[in-house]
Amino acid sequence: MGRKLELLLSFSVLFLASAEPQKNPHGSDIINENADFGTPEHDNRVHTELTKLDEKDVARLIAADYFNGSVLPCDNETAPGQWMVYCSGRLLQAVMAVKLYPDSKTFVDQPMKVNMTGELIMEEFDKRFPGSIEQYSKNEIGEFVDEFFDKDGHELDVCELPDWIPSPSKISQISDPTYHAFAQRLHFVWIQLCRKMKPEVKEDPSRFSILYVPHQFILPGGRFREFYYWDAYWIIKGLIGSQLYSTARNMIRNFAYIIDKHGMIPNGGRVYYLRRSQPPFFAPMVYEYYLATQDLQFVTDMIPAIEKEYTFWSTRRLVNVTVEDVLNETMHMFQYKTEAQTPRPESFREDVLSAEHFVSSARKRQFFQDIGSAAESGWDFSSRWFEEQTNLSTIETTNIVPVDLNAFMCYNMNILQFFYQLTGNPLKQLEWAARLRGFRDAFTKVFYVPSRKGWYDYNIRTGEHNTDFFPSNAAPLFSQCYDPLNSQLAVDVYNQMESSGAFALPGGIPTSLHKETHQQWDYPNGWSPLNHMIIEGLRKSINPTLQQKAFWLAEKWLETNMLTFNASNAMWEKYDVKEPDAKLATGGEYEVQAGFGWTNGAALDLILTYSDRLKYKGPVLEELVGSSSTIKATTYLSSKKLTNSTSSSPESSTTHSSSATTSRSPIIITIIAIITFYTF
């Protein structure tokens, strides 16, 4: 009884503390960090070319015909029961024209009500709202949506991790007490992010925009209430660090299921993502899982899916590149290039406003394709894709042959030849090894610039390389798409990045050195996958100096993560790395998001990589160290009972909300905790 009381008090203290608005490291409430989200001021800040328009002008713009003659994000072939609601049509335009929700993503995440179909809803909408949609009010459109759609965020249930262990042996071996406490806290975050599909999604999938998968998975967090593709690689790295091998395996099996059904892995788990993918990390996920478990049968089972995904990229995303400096030889390379030519449904209003000054329909279609292709890259948006650094309207993603995508495809080829060697198929191993050798040679010819001692994106319109710093320039170090015995090449690449000032910021590596773009994939924002890739690329080199540089960069990035976690009790999607203390990032189309799957995974992986070397030398982090035992004693209990007994999806909302705040009543939570505890 005494132990029960101790746990109960700890549980109550934890939730009483969490009822306070979380603070950023500079003292303001995090919810106000982007207080103008969803307002005209936000649109003007993000979309620099947007002229001042009144709401009638905006409604007329949104009501224009963007669909006739254009390739849609999903259609009757890819989403036969949903496309007319979530990827096209007057209803989608009407919701965006009246700005029914602050976040465009809210509507396209709402499921249709039971016994409703997309055809019936559109038939009823056309009957009630004939003529031009801009004549109808927000209340009228809102009443229709409430009648025919459920609220967003109710497709998923909270789930328990079947392989959960409170104190994994890997984490127990971390020598520094502060980093040990931090890793332990990260370990418990997985409980909060675990989700599984509700039965009705499998039974009646045409009511939902979400894509059904059979196994549970880890969400990124925040507004992202579905799986995302390249996020999952770093999530799986973290799950492996937490020794949650079954959970990691199930996430990979979900992707194999999606590949089997759709022939590719979409950007995320929604029908409106079905015409664009994300950086191809499925094979690396399987590879990391094999390294951790030595499960050869699983590799054998996954090889067909890896090959099928490779076929998607090699048939749908190839481009011929002719570089004058290599005797006009034409090479086949990969690029991000969605076929969709309309505004992205999840950002429909924003895309229309960004394209408002283009006159011709053809130019608008090209703009929307370039916007969607940038989203396929994962870098949405960055000056990396712009002809003019600060001007989103000059985006030309489909003219750019990206060094990182091709480095990742090189990695896929290498993994496939390794897997065929493992599974005893020498003919296939030789086939892929030969393909890898040829591709590495072409890769060097297209991307390596001797005078700049590095790899750089190639623009097929200008015939020139973009030699500005971006972390993507180091992707070949991560994927080892170069001769690993050529240690000087890796040194040259590091020196080039260092001389640009890319490693000079105290909080980590920025996404570019281009200032004033207001884009989230630019200066001063640092992202976990990019910092992790550079660190890993240097660590994998055979040069001891570069390996030490990797450790130095890991220390900086982890300290940023840890200080912000201590101040806000959350991990975040991205960070402002120009400040000596931790600060949340800004820029982009939505508020900075808490959670956050790939940030947790990358941090946990780096802590475990350097578990015997990391030493925290800063001031005592009372919030982090002082609460670790309470978290250990109570988080799993609250996850198993309290979350399931209140709301099946704590992210559910009809408006955009930040995970950094809570409206819970601490008294109610404590009462529920008492009831829950004694039924546990």
CSV table of C-alpha atoms in Angstrom, one decimal, residues 126-333:
chain,number,residue,atom,x,y,z
A,126,ASP,CA,-23.7,20.4,-55.6
A,127,LYS,CA,-27.4,20.4,-54.9
A,128,ARG,CA,-27.2,22.7,-51.9
A,129,PHE,CA,-24.5,25.0,-53.2
A,130,PRO,CA,-25.1,25.6,-56.9
A,131,GLY,CA,-23.1,28.2,-58.8
A,132,SER,CA,-19.9,29.9,-57.7
A,133,ILE,CA,-18.7,28.9,-54.3
A,134,GLU,CA,-17.5,32.3,-53.2
A,135,GLN,CA,-21.1,33.5,-52.6
A,136,TYR,CA,-21.5,31.2,-49.6
A,137,SER,CA,-20.6,32.0,-46.0
A,138,LYS,CA,-18.3,30.3,-43.6
A,139,ASN,CA,-21.3,29.3,-41.4
A,140,GLU,CA,-23.1,27.7,-44.3
A,141,ILE,CA,-20.0,25.7,-45.4
A,142,GLY,CA,-19.2,24.8,-41.8
A,143,GLU,CA,-22.7,23.5,-41.1
A,144,PHE,CA,-22.4,21.2,-44.2
A,145,VAL,CA,-19.0,19.9,-43.1
A,146,ASP,CA,-20.4,19.2,-39.6
A,147,GLU,CA,-23.3,17.3,-41.0
A,148,PHE,CA,-21.3,15.0,-43.3
A,149,PHE,CA,-17.9,14.7,-41.6
A,150,ASP,CA,-16.5,13.6,-38.2
A,151,LYS,CA,-13.8,15.6,-36.5
A,152,ASP,CA,-10.2,15.0,-37.4
A,153,GLY,CA,-7.9,12.9,-35.3
A,154,HIS,CA,-10.3,10.0,-34.5
A,155,GLU,CA,-9.0,7.3,-36.8
A,156,LEU,CA,-6.3,6.2,-34.4
A,157,ASP,CA,-6.2,4.5,-31.0
A,158,VAL,CA,-3.5,4.9,-28.4
A,159,CYS,CA,-1.6,1.6,-28.2
A,160,GLU,CA,0.7,-0.2,-25.8
A,161,LEU,CA,4.2,-1.2,-26.9
A,162,PRO,CA,4.3,-5.0,-26.8
A,163,ASP,CA,8.1,-5.1,-26.3
A,164,TRP,CA,8.2,-2.4,-23.7
A,165,ILE,CA,10.9,-2.5,-21.0
A,166,PRO,CA,11.3,0.4,-18.5
A,167,SER,CA,15.1,0.4,-18.3
A,168,PRO,CA,16.8,-1.0,-21.4
A,169,SER,CA,20.3,-2.3,-20.8
A,170,LYS,CA,21.7,0.0,-23.6
A,171,ILE,CA,20.5,3.1,-21.8
A,172,SER,CA,21.6,1.7,-18.4
A,173,GLN,CA,25.2,1.7,-19.7
A,174,ILE,CA,25.3,5.5,-20.4
A,175,SER,CA,28.0,6.7,-18.0
A,176,ASP,CA,27.1,10.4,-17.6
A,177,PRO,CA,24.2,10.9,-15.2
A,178,THR,CA,22.6,13.8,-17.0
A,179,TYR,CA,22.7,12.1,-20.4
A,180,HIS,CA,21.5,9.0,-18.8
A,181,ALA,CA,18.5,10.9,-17.4
A,182,PHE,CA,17.9,12.5,-20.8
A,183,ALA,CA,18.0,9.2,-22.6
A,184,GLN,CA,15.6,7.6,-20.1
A,185,ARG,CA,13.1,10.5,-20.7
A,186,LEU,CA,13.4,10.0,-24.5
A,187,HIS,CA,12.8,6.3,-24.0
A,188,PHE,CA,9.5,7.0,-22.4
A,189,VAL,CA,8.4,9.4,-25.2
A,190,TRP,CA,7.7,6.4,-27.4
A,191,ILE,CA,4.7,5.5,-25.2
A,192,GLN,CA,3.1,8.8,-25.9
A,193,LEU,CA,3.5,8.5,-29.6
A,194,CYS,CA,2.3,4.9,-30.2
A,195,ARG,CA,-0.8,4.6,-32.3
A,196,LYS,CA,-2.8,1.9,-34.1
A,197,MET,CA,-5.6,2.0,-36.6
A,198,LYS,CA,-9.2,1.7,-35.4
A,199,PRO,CA,-11.1,-1.3,-36.8
A,200,GLU,CA,-13.4,0.9,-38.9
A,201,VAL,CA,-10.5,2.2,-40.9
A,202,LYS,CA,-9.9,-1.4,-42.1
A,203,GLU,CA,-13.6,-2.2,-42.5
A,204,ASP,CA,-14.6,1.0,-44.4
A,205,PRO,CA,-11.4,2.6,-45.7
A,206,SER,CA,-13.2,4.8,-48.3
A,207,ARG,CA,-14.6,7.0,-45.5
A,208,PHE,CA,-11.1,8.1,-44.5
A,209,SER,CA,-8.2,10.0,-46.0
A,210,ILE,CA,-5.9,8.1,-43.7
A,211,LEU,CA,-4.2,5.0,-45.3
A,212,TYR,CA,-4.7,1.8,-43.4
A,213,VAL,CA,-1.7,-0.1,-42.1
A,214,PRO,CA,-2.1,-3.4,-40.2
A,215,HIS,CA,0.5,-2.8,-37.4
A,216,GLN,CA,0.9,-0.1,-34.8
A,217,PHE,CA,3.5,2.7,-35.4
A,218,ILE,CA,5.1,5.7,-33.8
A,219,LEU,CA,3.7,9.2,-34.9
A,220,PRO,CA,6.0,12.1,-35.5
A,221,GLY,CA,3.8,14.2,-33.1
A,222,GLY,CA,2.0,17.6,-33.2
A,223,ARG,CA,-0.2,18.2,-36.2
A,224,PHE,CA,1.1,15.0,-37.9
A,225,ARG,CA,-1.5,12.3,-37.1
A,226,GLU,CA,-0.3,9.7,-39.5
A,227,PHE,CA,2.9,7.9,-40.4
A,228,TYR,CA,5.5,9.8,-42.4
A,229,TYR,CA,8.1,8.2,-44.6
A,230,TRP,CA,11.6,9.4,-44.0
A,231,ASP,CA,10.8,10.4,-40.3
A,232,ALA,CA,10.5,6.7,-39.7
A,233,TYR,CA,14.2,5.9,-40.3
A,234,TRP,CA,15.3,8.0,-37.3
A,235,ILE,CA,12.3,6.8,-35.3
A,236,ILE,CA,13.4,3.2,-35.9
A,237,LYS,CA,17.0,4.1,-35.0
A,238,GLY,CA,15.6,5.4,-31.7
A,239,LEU,CA,13.4,2.3,-31.2
A,240,ILE,CA,16.4,0.1,-31.7
A,241,GLY,CA,18.3,2.1,-29.1
A,242,SER,CA,15.4,1.5,-26.8
A,243,GLN,CA,15.5,-2.2,-27.6
A,244,LEU,CA,11.9,-2.0,-29.0
A,245,TYR,CA,12.7,-4.4,-31.8
A,246,SER,CA,9.2,-5.7,-32.3
A,247,THR,CA,7.9,-2.2,-32.6
A,248,ALA,CA,10.6,-1.3,-35.1
A,249,ARG,CA,9.9,-4.5,-37.1
A,250,ASN,CA,6.1,-3.7,-37.2
A,251,MET,CA,6.8,-0.2,-38.6
A,252,ILE,CA,8.9,-1.7,-41.4
A,253,ARG,CA,6.2,-4.3,-42.1
A,254,ASN,CA,3.7,-1.5,-42.4
A,255,PHE,CA,5.8,0.1,-45.1
A,256,ALA,CA,6.2,-3.2,-46.9
A,257,TYR,CA,2.4,-3.5,-46.9
A,258,ILE,CA,2.1,0.0,-48.4
A,259,ILE,CA,4.6,-0.8,-51.1
A,260,ASP,CA,2.7,-4.0,-52.0
A,261,LYS,CA,-0.6,-2.0,-52.2
A,262,HIS,CA,0.6,1.2,-53.9
A,263,GLY,CA,4.0,0.4,-55.5
A,264,MET,CA,5.7,3.1,-53.5
A,265,ILE,CA,5.8,4.7,-50.1
A,266,PRO,CA,4.0,8.0,-50.1
A,267,ASN,CA,5.1,11.2,-48.3
A,268,GLY,CA,2.8,10.2,-45.4
A,269,GLY,CA,-0.2,8.1,-44.5
A,270,ARG,CA,-3.0,10.0,-46.3
A,271,VAL,CA,-4.6,9.5,-49.8
A,272,TYR,CA,-3.6,13.1,-50.7
A,273,TYR,CA,0.1,12.1,-50.5
A,274,LEU,CA,-0.2,9.2,-53.0
A,275,ARG,CA,1.5,11.0,-55.9
A,276,ARG,CA,4.6,12.0,-54.0
A,277,SER,CA,7.1,10.1,-51.9
A,278,GLN,CA,9.9,11.2,-49.6
A,279,PRO,CA,13.6,10.4,-49.4
A,280,PRO,CA,14.0,6.6,-49.9
A,281,PHE,CA,14.9,5.2,-46.6
A,282,PHE,CA,13.0,1.9,-46.6
A,283,ALA,CA,16.1,-0.2,-47.4
A,284,PRO,CA,18.2,1.6,-44.8
A,285,MET,CA,15.4,0.9,-42.2
A,286,VAL,CA,15.7,-2.9,-43.0
A,287,TYR,CA,19.5,-2.6,-42.9
A,288,GLU,CA,19.5,-1.0,-39.4
A,289,TYR,CA,17.1,-3.6,-38.1
A,290,TYR,CA,19.2,-6.4,-39.4
A,291,LEU,CA,22.4,-4.9,-37.8
A,292,ALA,CA,20.6,-4.8,-34.5
A,293,THR,CA,18.9,-8.2,-34.6
A,294,GLN,CA,20.7,-10.4,-37.2
A,295,ASP,CA,17.2,-11.5,-38.4
A,296,LEU,CA,18.1,-12.9,-41.8
A,297,GLN,CA,14.6,-14.3,-42.4
A,298,PHE,CA,13.2,-10.8,-42.1
A,299,VAL,CA,15.7,-9.5,-44.6
A,300,THR,CA,14.7,-12.3,-47.0
A,301,ASP,CA,11.0,-11.3,-46.5
A,302,MET,CA,11.7,-7.6,-47.2
A,303,ILE,CA,13.9,-7.9,-50.3
A,304,PRO,CA,10.9,-8.0,-52.8
A,305,ALA,CA,9.5,-4.8,-51.3
A,306,ILE,CA,12.9,-3.0,-51.4
A,307,GLU,CA,13.2,-4.0,-55.1
A,308,LYS,CA,9.6,-2.9,-55.8
A,309,GLU,CA,10.2,0.5,-54.3
A,310,TYR,CA,13.5,0.9,-56.2
A,311,THR,CA,11.5,0.2,-59.4
A,312,PHE,CA,9.2,3.1,-58.6
A,313,TRP,CA,12.2,5.5,-58.3
A,314,SER,CA,13.9,4.1,-61.4
A,315,THR,CA,10.8,4.3,-63.6
A,316,ARG,CA,9.0,7.4,-62.2
A,317,ARG,CA,11.8,9.7,-61.0
A,318,LEU,CA,14.7,9.3,-63.5
A,319,VAL,CA,16.1,12.3,-65.5
A,320,ASN,CA,18.8,12.4,-68.2
A,321,VAL,CA,21.7,14.6,-67.2
A,322,THR,CA,24.4,15.8,-69.6
A,323,VAL,CA,27.3,17.6,-67.9
A,324,GLU,CA,29.5,19.5,-70.4
A,325,ASP,CA,32.7,18.9,-68.4
A,326,VAL,CA,32.5,15.1,-68.8
A,327,LEU,CA,32.5,15.0,-72.7
A,328,ASN,CA,28.8,15.5,-73.0
A,329,GLU,CA,28.1,12.1,-71.6
A,330,THR,CA,24.4,11.5,-70.7
A,331,MET,CA,23.7,9.9,-67.3
A,332,HIS,CA,20.5,8.7,-65.7
A,333,MET,CA,20.0,10.3,-62.3
